[in-house]
Amino acid sequence: MSNLWGYLKTFLRDLVSFFIIYMPGSTGRRIRYFYYRRRFKKCGKNVLIDEGVVIENPEWMSIGNNTWIGSRCVLKAGPLDLGCRIVKRKEKRNFRWQEGELVLSDNVEIAPSCQIQAHGGIYIGSNCGISSGAKLYSVMNLPTNPYDRRDVIFFSHWNTKSAYMVSPIIFEENVGIGLNSVVLAGVHIGKNSFVAANSVVMGSFGENSFIKGNRAKRIKDRFKIKKEDE
């Protein structure tokens, strides 16, 4: 009988979650705002969360004012317990938050079908835009043991002999990420920069960069810099 009651409670909880996540229209947006604003670590005003958005560990997320999260996005936060797996951590001194925090500043737009995995920490500055299908991974699998390449490791999470890179991602103010681009652990992009569609971004880039390719490179200045005599 106790097992039946446990299954029933789980079913009802899942039913409520389904209702919250998939209710369409303005009613659904209001429900999600009132539901998540008490669960986020911080939540600003005029936060729009469309239908089908999956949010894991909202207590590790800080959401600024005028933020839009488009339909079918997946947002994950909170540090992972990687146990005895091989882990390489790349610290960033200018990441002021804890490992696992997701911070969205004011006026951030995340278009539909994006994946933001912040287990290693992600900061997205004000006035940034993430285009549809883009993926941000602050924890990623490594193809080899970073400490011993002779070591044979496995890619499946179920096998404990696997290797991971853990490092925060930082976007400064007014960064745009193009359609279907992939941004990997440890990336830092300076303000007023843009990543072209279908790019794979690793490493760091200074401000006002136009970034493109696989592996992405700085192609040119995004904006023309005015000279003093102009």
PDB file of C-alpha atoms in Angstrom:
ATOM      1  CA  MET A   1       0.000   0.000   0.000  1.00  0.00           C
ATOM      2  CA  SER A   2       2.855   2.368   0.836  1.00  0.00           C
ATOM      3  CA  ASN A   3       4.397   1.711  -2.602  1.00  0.00           C
ATOM      4  CA  LEU A   4       1.093   2.528  -4.294  1.00  0.00           C
ATOM      5  CA  TRP A   5       0.832   5.793  -2.373  1.00  0.00           C
ATOM      6  CA  GLY A   6       4.417   6.644  -3.345  1.00  0.00           C
ATOM      7  CA  TYR A   7       3.687   6.021  -7.029  1.00  0.00           C
ATOM      8  CA  LEU A   8       0.538   8.144  -6.785  1.00  0.00           C
ATOM      9  CA  LYS A   9       2.432  11.075  -5.258  1.00  0.00           C
ATOM     10  CA  THR A  10       5.078  10.812  -7.968  1.00  0.00           C
ATOM     11  CA  PHE A  11       2.394  10.732 -10.669  1.00  0.00           C
ATOM     12  CA  LEU A  12       0.646  13.816  -9.264  1.00  0.00           C
ATOM     13  CA  ARG A  13       3.929  15.709  -8.951  1.00  0.00           C
ATOM     14  CA  ASP A  14       4.843  14.851 -12.545  1.00  0.00           C
ATOM     15  CA  LEU A  15       1.373  15.870 -13.716  1.00  0.00           C
ATOM     16  CA  VAL A  16       1.727  19.283 -12.067  1.00  0.00           C
ATOM     17  CA  SER A  17       5.196  19.694 -13.612  1.00  0.00           C
ATOM     18  CA  PHE A  18       3.787  18.839 -17.049  1.00  0.00           C
ATOM     19  CA  PHE A  19       1.053  21.447 -16.593  1.00  0.00           C
ATOM     20  CA  ILE A  20       3.561  24.128 -15.547  1.00  0.00           C
ATOM     21  CA  ILE A  21       6.062  23.401 -18.334  1.00  0.00           C
ATOM     22  CA  TYR A  22       3.697  22.968 -21.282  1.00  0.00           C
ATOM     23  CA  MET A  23       0.797  25.377 -20.628  1.00  0.00           C
ATOM     24  CA  PRO A  24       0.830  27.630 -23.749  1.00  0.00           C
ATOM     25  CA  GLY A  25       0.240  31.331 -24.215  1.00  0.00           C
ATOM     26  CA  SER A  26       0.288  34.219 -21.780  1.00  0.00           C
ATOM     27  CA  THR A  27      -1.361  32.102 -19.078  1.00  0.00           C
ATOM     28  CA  GLY A  28       1.499  29.617 -19.213  1.00  0.00           C
ATOM     29  CA  ARG A  29       4.058  32.416 -19.033  1.00  0.00           C
ATOM     30  CA  ARG A  30       2.415  33.853 -15.916  1.00  0.00           C
ATOM     31  CA  ILE A  31       2.239  30.457 -14.244  1.00  0.00           C
ATOM     32  CA  ARG A  32       5.904  29.731 -14.954  1.00  0.00           C
ATOM     33  CA  TYR A  33       7.017  33.156 -13.756  1.00  0.00           C
ATOM     34  CA  PHE A  34       5.179  32.844 -10.444  1.00  0.00           C
ATOM     35  CA  TYR A  35       6.366  29.256 -10.012  1.00  0.00           C
ATOM     36  CA  TYR A  36      10.053  29.794 -10.777  1.00  0.00           C
ATOM     37  CA  ARG A  37      10.596  33.228  -9.260  1.00  0.00           C
ATOM     38  CA  ARG A  38      10.426  31.674  -5.772  1.00  0.00           C
ATOM     39  CA  ARG A  39      12.751  28.860  -6.823  1.00  0.00           C
ATOM     40  CA  PHE A  40      15.444  30.825  -8.639  1.00  0.00           C
ATOM     41  CA  LYS A  41      18.324  32.073  -6.505  1.00  0.00           C
ATOM     42  CA  LYS A  42      17.443  35.541  -7.818  1.00  0.00           C
ATOM     43  CA  CYS A  43      14.745  36.624 -10.250  1.00  0.00           C
ATOM     44  CA  GLY A  44      14.148  40.006 -11.832  1.00  0.00           C
ATOM     45  CA  LYS A  45      11.031  41.542 -13.352  1.00  0.00           C
ATOM     46  CA  ASN A  46       9.470  40.854 -16.756  1.00  0.00           C
ATOM     47  CA  VAL A  47      10.973  37.373 -17.081  1.00  0.00           C
ATOM     48  CA  LEU A  48       9.320  35.410 -19.913  1.00  0.00           C
ATOM     49  CA  ILE A  49       9.598  31.612 -19.974  1.00  0.00           C
ATOM     50  CA  ASP A  50       7.907  29.982 -22.961  1.00  0.00           C
ATOM     51  CA  GLU A  51       6.321  26.534 -23.115  1.00  0.00           C
ATOM     52  CA  GLY A  52       8.453  23.409 -23.110  1.00  0.00           C
ATOM     53  CA  VAL A  53      11.387  24.956 -21.235  1.00  0.00           C
ATOM     54  CA  VAL A  54      13.140  22.436 -18.973  1.00  0.00           C
ATOM     55  CA  ILE A  55      14.861  23.960 -15.929  1.00  0.00           C
ATOM     56  CA  GLU A  56      16.996  21.782 -13.654  1.00  0.00           C
ATOM     57  CA  ASN A  57      18.153  23.079 -10.251  1.00  0.00           C
ATOM     58  CA  PRO A  58      16.669  26.602 -10.450  1.00  0.00           C
ATOM     59  CA  GLU A  59      18.113  27.397  -7.010  1.00  0.00           C
ATOM     60  CA  TRP A  60      21.482  27.712  -8.767  1.00  0.00           C
ATOM     61  CA  MET A  61      20.177  30.261 -11.309  1.00  0.00           C
ATOM     62  CA  SER A  62      20.046  34.068 -11.117  1.00  0.00           C
ATOM     63  CA  ILE A  63      17.839  35.704 -13.754  1.00  0.00           C
ATOM     64  CA  GLY A  64      17.915  39.438 -14.506  1.00  0.00           C
ATOM     65  CA  ASN A  65      15.200  41.843 -15.647  1.00  0.00           C
ATOM     66  CA  ASN A  66      13.647  41.635 -19.129  1.00  0.00           C
ATOM     67  CA  THR A  67      14.891  38.128 -19.842  1.00  0.00           C
ATOM     68  CA  TRP A  68      13.260  35.880 -22.427  1.00  0.00           C
ATOM     69  CA  ILE A  69      13.802  32.116 -22.520  1.00  0.00           C
ATOM     70  CA  GLY A  70      12.338  30.663 -25.713  1.00  0.00           C
ATOM     71  CA  SER A  71      10.362  27.461 -26.148  1.00  0.00           C
ATOM     72  CA  ARG A  72      12.017  24.045 -25.829  1.00  0.00           C
ATOM     73  CA  CYS A  73      15.172  25.398 -24.197  1.00  0.00           C
ATOM     74  CA  VAL A  74      16.999  23.282 -21.625  1.00  0.00           C
ATOM     75  CA  LEU A  75      18.751  25.026 -18.723  1.00  0.00           C
ATOM     76  CA  LYS A  76      20.823  22.954 -16.288  1.00  0.00           C
ATOM     77  CA  ALA A  77      22.788  24.226 -13.307  1.00  0.00           C
ATOM     78  CA  GLY A  78      24.348  23.037 -10.063  1.00  0.00           C
ATOM     79  CA  PRO A  79      27.729  21.307  -9.642  1.00  0.00           C
ATOM     80  CA  LEU A  80      28.083  17.687 -10.708  1.00  0.00           C
ATOM     81  CA  ASP A  81      29.293  14.901  -8.473  1.00  0.00           C
ATOM     82  CA  LEU A  82      31.838  13.321 -10.816  1.00  0.00           C
ATOM     83  CA  GLY A  83      33.042  10.956  -8.123  1.00  0.00           C
ATOM     84  CA  CYS A  84      36.213   9.067  -9.022  1.00  0.00           C
ATOM     85  CA  ARG A  85      36.183  10.172 -12.668  1.00  0.00           C
ATOM     86  CA  ILE A  86      39.145  11.983 -14.203  1.00  0.00           C
ATOM     87  CA  VAL A  87      38.501  15.733 -13.983  1.00  0.00           C
ATOM     88  CA  LYS A  88      40.515  18.665 -15.282  1.00  0.00           C
ATOM     89  CA  ARG A  89      39.405  22.009 -13.865  1.00  0.00           C
ATOM     90  CA  LYS A  90      40.341  25.264 -15.539  1.00  0.00           C
ATOM     91  CA  GLU A  91      39.675  28.121 -13.139  1.00  0.00           C
ATOM     92  CA  LYS A  92      38.824  31.661 -14.242  1.00  0.00           C
ATOM     93  CA  ARG A  93      39.703  34.418 -11.808  1.00  0.00           C
ATOM     94  CA  ASN A  94      37.092  36.778 -13.264  1.00  0.00           C
ATOM     95  CA  PHE A  95      34.255  34.280 -12.677  1.00  0.00           C
ATOM     96  CA  ARG A  96      32.946  35.555  -9.331  1.00  0.00           C
ATOM     97  CA  TRP A  97      30.326  32.894  -8.708  1.00  0.00           C
ATOM     98  CA  GLN A  98      30.345  29.315  -7.526  1.00  0.00           C
ATOM     99  CA  GLU A  99      30.940  26.349  -9.787  1.00  0.00           C
ATOM    100  CA  GLY A 100      27.521  25.334 -11.088  1.00  0.00           C
ATOM    101  CA  GLU A 101      25.881  28.773 -11.058  1.00  0.00           C
ATOM    102  CA  LEU A 102      24.026  30.147 -14.081  1.00  0.00           C
ATOM    103  CA  VAL A 103      23.775  33.949 -14.136  1.00  0.00           C
ATOM    104  CA  LEU A 104      21.722  35.772 -16.782  1.00  0.00           C
ATOM    105  CA  SER A 105      22.004  39.564 -16.568  1.00  0.00           C
ATOM    106  CA  ASP A 106      19.390  42.100 -17.704  1.00  0.00           C
ATOM    107  CA  ASN A 107      17.952  42.123 -21.245  1.00  0.00           C
ATOM    108  CA  VAL A 108      19.132  38.638 -22.189  1.00  0.00           C
ATOM    109  CA  GLU A 109      17.365  36.735 -24.980  1.00  0.00           C
ATOM    110  CA  ILE A 110      17.673  32.971 -25.351  1.00  0.00           C
ATOM    111  CA  ALA A 111      15.941  31.842 -28.544  1.00  0.00           C
ATOM    112  CA  PRO A 112      14.060  28.523 -28.894  1.00  0.00           C
ATOM    113  CA  SER A 113      15.755  25.120 -28.686  1.00  0.00           C
ATOM    114  CA  CYS A 114      18.946  26.247 -26.956  1.00  0.00           C
ATOM    115  CA  GLN A 115      20.816  24.115 -24.430  1.00  0.00           C
ATOM    116  CA  ILE A 116      22.651  25.823 -21.584  1.00  0.00           C
ATOM    117  CA  GLN A 117      24.563  23.437 -19.353  1.00  0.00           C
ATOM    118  CA  ALA A 118      26.031  25.418 -16.465  1.00  0.00           C
ATOM    119  CA  HIS A 119      27.371  22.643 -14.227  1.00  0.00           C
ATOM    120  CA  GLY A 120      30.787  24.324 -14.439  1.00  0.00           C
ATOM    121  CA  GLY A 121      29.333  27.857 -14.195  1.00  0.00           C
ATOM    122  CA  ILE A 122      28.066  30.291 -16.846  1.00  0.00           C
ATOM    123  CA  TYR A 123      27.790  34.087 -16.781  1.00  0.00           C
ATOM    124  CA  ILE A 124      25.910  35.880 -19.577  1.00  0.00           C
ATOM    125  CA  GLY A 125      26.199  39.664 -19.471  1.00  0.00           C
ATOM    126  CA  SER A 126      23.521  42.250 -20.184  1.00  0.00           C
ATOM    127  CA  ASN A 127      22.064  42.697 -23.678  1.00  0.00           C
ATOM    128  CA  CYS A 128      23.336  39.318 -24.906  1.00  0.00           C
ATOM    129  CA  GLY A 129      21.443  37.160 -27.396  1.00  0.00           C
ATOM    130  CA  ILE A 130      21.679  33.406 -27.953  1.00  0.00           C
ATOM    131  CA  SER A 131      20.230  32.256 -31.302  1.00  0.00           C
ATOM    132  CA  SER A 132      18.111  29.150 -31.859  1.00  0.00           C
ATOM    133  CA  GLY A 133      19.831  25.805 -31.517  1.00  0.00           C
ATOM    134  CA  ALA A 134      22.957  27.143 -29.810  1.00  0.00           C
ATOM    135  CA  LYS A 135      24.585  24.991 -27.136  1.00  0.00           C
ATOM    136  CA  LEU A 136      26.733  26.044 -24.179  1.00  0.00           C
ATOM    137  CA  TYR A 137      28.617  23.342 -22.257  1.00  0.00           C
ATOM    138  CA  SER A 138      30.656  24.293 -19.181  1.00  0.00           C
ATOM    139  CA  VAL A 139      31.368  20.605 -18.493  1.00  0.00           C
ATOM    140  CA  MET A 140      32.430  18.423 -21.411  1.00  0.00           C
ATOM    141  CA  ASN A 141      33.870  15.006 -22.121  1.00  0.00           C
ATOM    142  CA  LEU A 142      37.551  14.750 -22.989  1.00  0.00           C
ATOM    143  CA  PRO A 143      38.745  12.238 -25.614  1.00  0.00           C
ATOM    144  CA  THR A 144      41.840  11.265 -23.605  1.00  0.00           C
ATOM    145  CA  ASN A 145      43.140  11.325 -20.051  1.00  0.00           C
ATOM    146  CA  PRO A 146      44.643  14.849 -19.803  1.00  0.00           C
ATOM    147  CA  TYR A 147      47.286  13.573 -17.392  1.00  0.00           C
ATOM    148  CA  ASP A 148      48.274  10.379 -19.245  1.00  0.00           C
ATOM    149  CA  ARG A 149      47.388   9.899 -22.925  1.00  0.00           C
ATOM    150  CA  ARG A 150      48.464   6.251 -22.782  1.00  0.00           C
ATOM    151  CA  ASP A 151      45.520   5.549 -20.507  1.00  0.00           C
ATOM    152  CA  VAL A 152      42.493   4.024 -22.270  1.00  0.00           C
ATOM    153  CA  ILE A 153      39.320   5.765 -21.100  1.00  0.00           C
ATOM    154  CA  PHE A 154      35.643   5.492 -21.997  1.00  0.00           C
ATOM    155  CA  PHE A 155      33.126   8.056 -23.261  1.00  0.00           C
ATOM    156  CA  SER A 156      30.049   6.696 -21.521  1.00  0.00           C
ATOM    157  CA  HIS A 157      29.005   8.388 -18.299  1.00  0.00           C
ATOM    158  CA  TRP A 158      28.157   4.956 -16.898  1.00  0.00           C
ATOM    159  CA  ASN A 159      31.813   3.984 -16.937  1.00  0.00           C
ATOM    160  CA  THR A 160      33.739   5.701 -14.141  1.00  0.00           C
ATOM    161  CA  LYS A 161      36.935   5.637 -16.196  1.00  0.00           C
ATOM    162  CA  SER A 162      35.967   8.715 -18.208  1.00  0.00           C
ATOM    163  CA  ALA A 163      37.479  12.205 -18.359  1.00  0.00           C
ATOM    164  CA  TYR A 164      35.888  15.659 -18.129  1.00  0.00           C
ATOM    165  CA  MET A 165      36.845  19.300 -18.475  1.00  0.00           C
ATOM    166  CA  VAL A 166      35.114  21.633 -15.995  1.00  0.00           C
ATOM    167  CA  SER A 167      35.474  25.373 -16.584  1.00  0.00           C
ATOM    168  CA  PRO A 168      33.095  28.368 -16.534  1.00  0.00           C
ATOM    169  CA  ILE A 169      31.873  30.207 -19.629  1.00  0.00           C
ATOM    170  CA  ILE A 170      31.783  34.014 -19.607  1.00  0.00           C
ATOM    171  CA  PHE A 171      30.029  36.344 -22.064  1.00  0.00           C
ATOM    172  CA  GLU A 172      30.574  40.027 -21.416  1.00  0.00           C
ATOM    173  CA  GLU A 173      28.010  42.693 -22.356  1.00  0.00           C
ATOM    174  CA  ASN A 174      26.365  42.646 -25.815  1.00  0.00           C
ATOM    175  CA  VAL A 175      27.611  39.291 -27.093  1.00  0.00           C
ATOM    176  CA  GLY A 176      25.642  37.512 -29.827  1.00  0.00           C
ATOM    177  CA  ILE A 177      25.801  33.770 -30.473  1.00  0.00           C
ATOM    178  CA  GLY A 178      24.675  32.675 -33.957  1.00  0.00           C
ATOM    179  CA  LEU A 179      22.389  29.816 -34.971  1.00  0.00           C
ATOM    180  CA  ASN A 180      23.443  26.288 -33.955  1.00  0.00           C
ATOM    181  CA  SER A 181      26.802  27.384 -32.580  1.00  0.00           C
ATOM    182  CA  VAL A 182      28.543  25.374 -29.852  1.00  0.00           C
ATOM    183  CA  VAL A 183      30.437  27.072 -27.016  1.00  0.00           C
ATOM    184  CA  LEU A 184      32.647  24.818 -24.901  1.00  0.00           C
ATOM    185  CA  ALA A 185      34.031  24.933 -21.370  1.00  0.00           C
ATOM    186  CA  GLY A 186      36.484  27.717 -20.551  1.00  0.00           C
ATOM    187  CA  VAL A 187      35.366  30.196 -23.223  1.00  0.00           C
ATOM    188  CA  HIS A 188      35.501  33.922 -22.415  1.00  0.00           C
ATOM    189  CA  ILE A 189      34.103  36.330 -25.029  1.00  0.00           C
ATOM    190  CA  GLY A 190      34.646  40.073 -24.639  1.00  0.00           C
ATOM    191  CA  LYS A 191      31.903  42.684 -24.949  1.00  0.00           C
ATOM    192  CA  ASN A 192      30.358  43.729 -28.279  1.00  0.00           C
ATOM    193  CA  SER A 193      31.398  40.464 -29.957  1.00  0.00           C
ATOM    194  CA  PHE A 194      29.507  38.117 -32.279  1.00  0.00           C
ATOM    195  CA  VAL A 195      29.832  34.406 -33.055  1.00  0.00           C
ATOM    196  CA  ALA A 196      28.702  33.427 -36.570  1.00  0.00           C
ATOM    197  CA  ALA A 197      26.256  30.571 -37.168  1.00  0.00           C
ATOM    198  CA  ASN A 198      27.444  26.950 -36.887  1.00  0.00           C
ATOM    199  CA  SER A 199      30.693  27.877 -35.153  1.00  0.00           C
ATOM    200  CA  VAL A 200      32.480  25.773 -32.520  1.00  0.00           C
ATOM    201  CA  VAL A 201      34.055  28.082 -29.967  1.00  0.00           C
ATOM    202  CA  MET A 202      37.005  27.200 -27.723  1.00  0.00           C
ATOM    203  CA  GLY A 203      39.383  29.552 -25.944  1.00  0.00           C
ATOM    204  CA  SER A 204      38.990  33.277 -25.294  1.00  0.00           C
ATOM    205  CA  PHE A 205      38.405  36.337 -27.485  1.00  0.00           C
ATOM    206  CA  GLY A 206      38.768  40.046 -26.801  1.00  0.00           C
ATOM    207  CA  GLU A 207      36.059  42.661 -27.160  1.00  0.00           C
ATOM    208  CA  ASN A 208      34.560  43.705 -30.511  1.00  0.00           C
ATOM    209  CA  SER A 209      35.425  40.362 -32.151  1.00  0.00           C
ATOM    210  CA  PHE A 210      33.653  38.750 -35.108  1.00  0.00           C
ATOM    211  CA  ILE A 211      34.221  35.035 -34.502  1.00  0.00           C
ATOM    212  CA  LYS A 212      33.603  32.263 -37.008  1.00  0.00           C
ATOM    213  CA  GLY A 213      34.457  28.678 -37.891  1.00  0.00           C
ATOM    214  CA  ASN A 214      35.219  25.213 -36.548  1.00  0.00           C
ATOM    215  CA  ARG A 215      37.499  25.702 -34.651  1.00  0.00           C
ATOM    216  CA  ALA A 216      36.314  29.337 -34.378  1.00  0.00           C
ATOM    217  CA  LYS A 217      38.785  32.159 -34.990  1.00  0.00           C
ATOM    218  CA  ARG A 218      38.620  35.920 -34.752  1.00  0.00           C
ATOM    219  CA  ILE A 219      37.976  37.071 -38.330  1.00  0.00           C
ATOM    220  CA  LYS A 220      37.742  40.841 -37.911  1.00  0.00           C
ATOM    221  CA  ASP A 221      36.344  43.627 -35.759  1.00  0.00           C
ATOM    222  CA  ARG A 222      32.601  43.361 -35.324  1.00  0.00           C
ATOM    223  CA  PHE A 223      32.079  47.142 -35.352  1.00  0.00           C
ATOM    224  CA  LYS A 224      34.166  49.724 -37.139  1.00  0.00           C
ATOM    225  CA  ILE A 225      36.118  51.744 -34.610  1.00  0.00           C
ATOM    226  CA  LYS A 226      35.766  55.470 -35.175  1.00  0.00           C
ATOM    227  CA  LYS A 227      38.972  57.423 -35.442  1.00  0.00           C
ATOM    228  CA  GLU A 228      39.349  60.646 -33.498  1.00  0.00           C
ATOM    229  CA  ASP A 229      39.365  62.806 -36.655  1.00  0.00           C
ATOM    230  CA  GLU A 230      36.176  61.237 -38.063  1.00  0.00           C
TER     231      GLU A 230
END
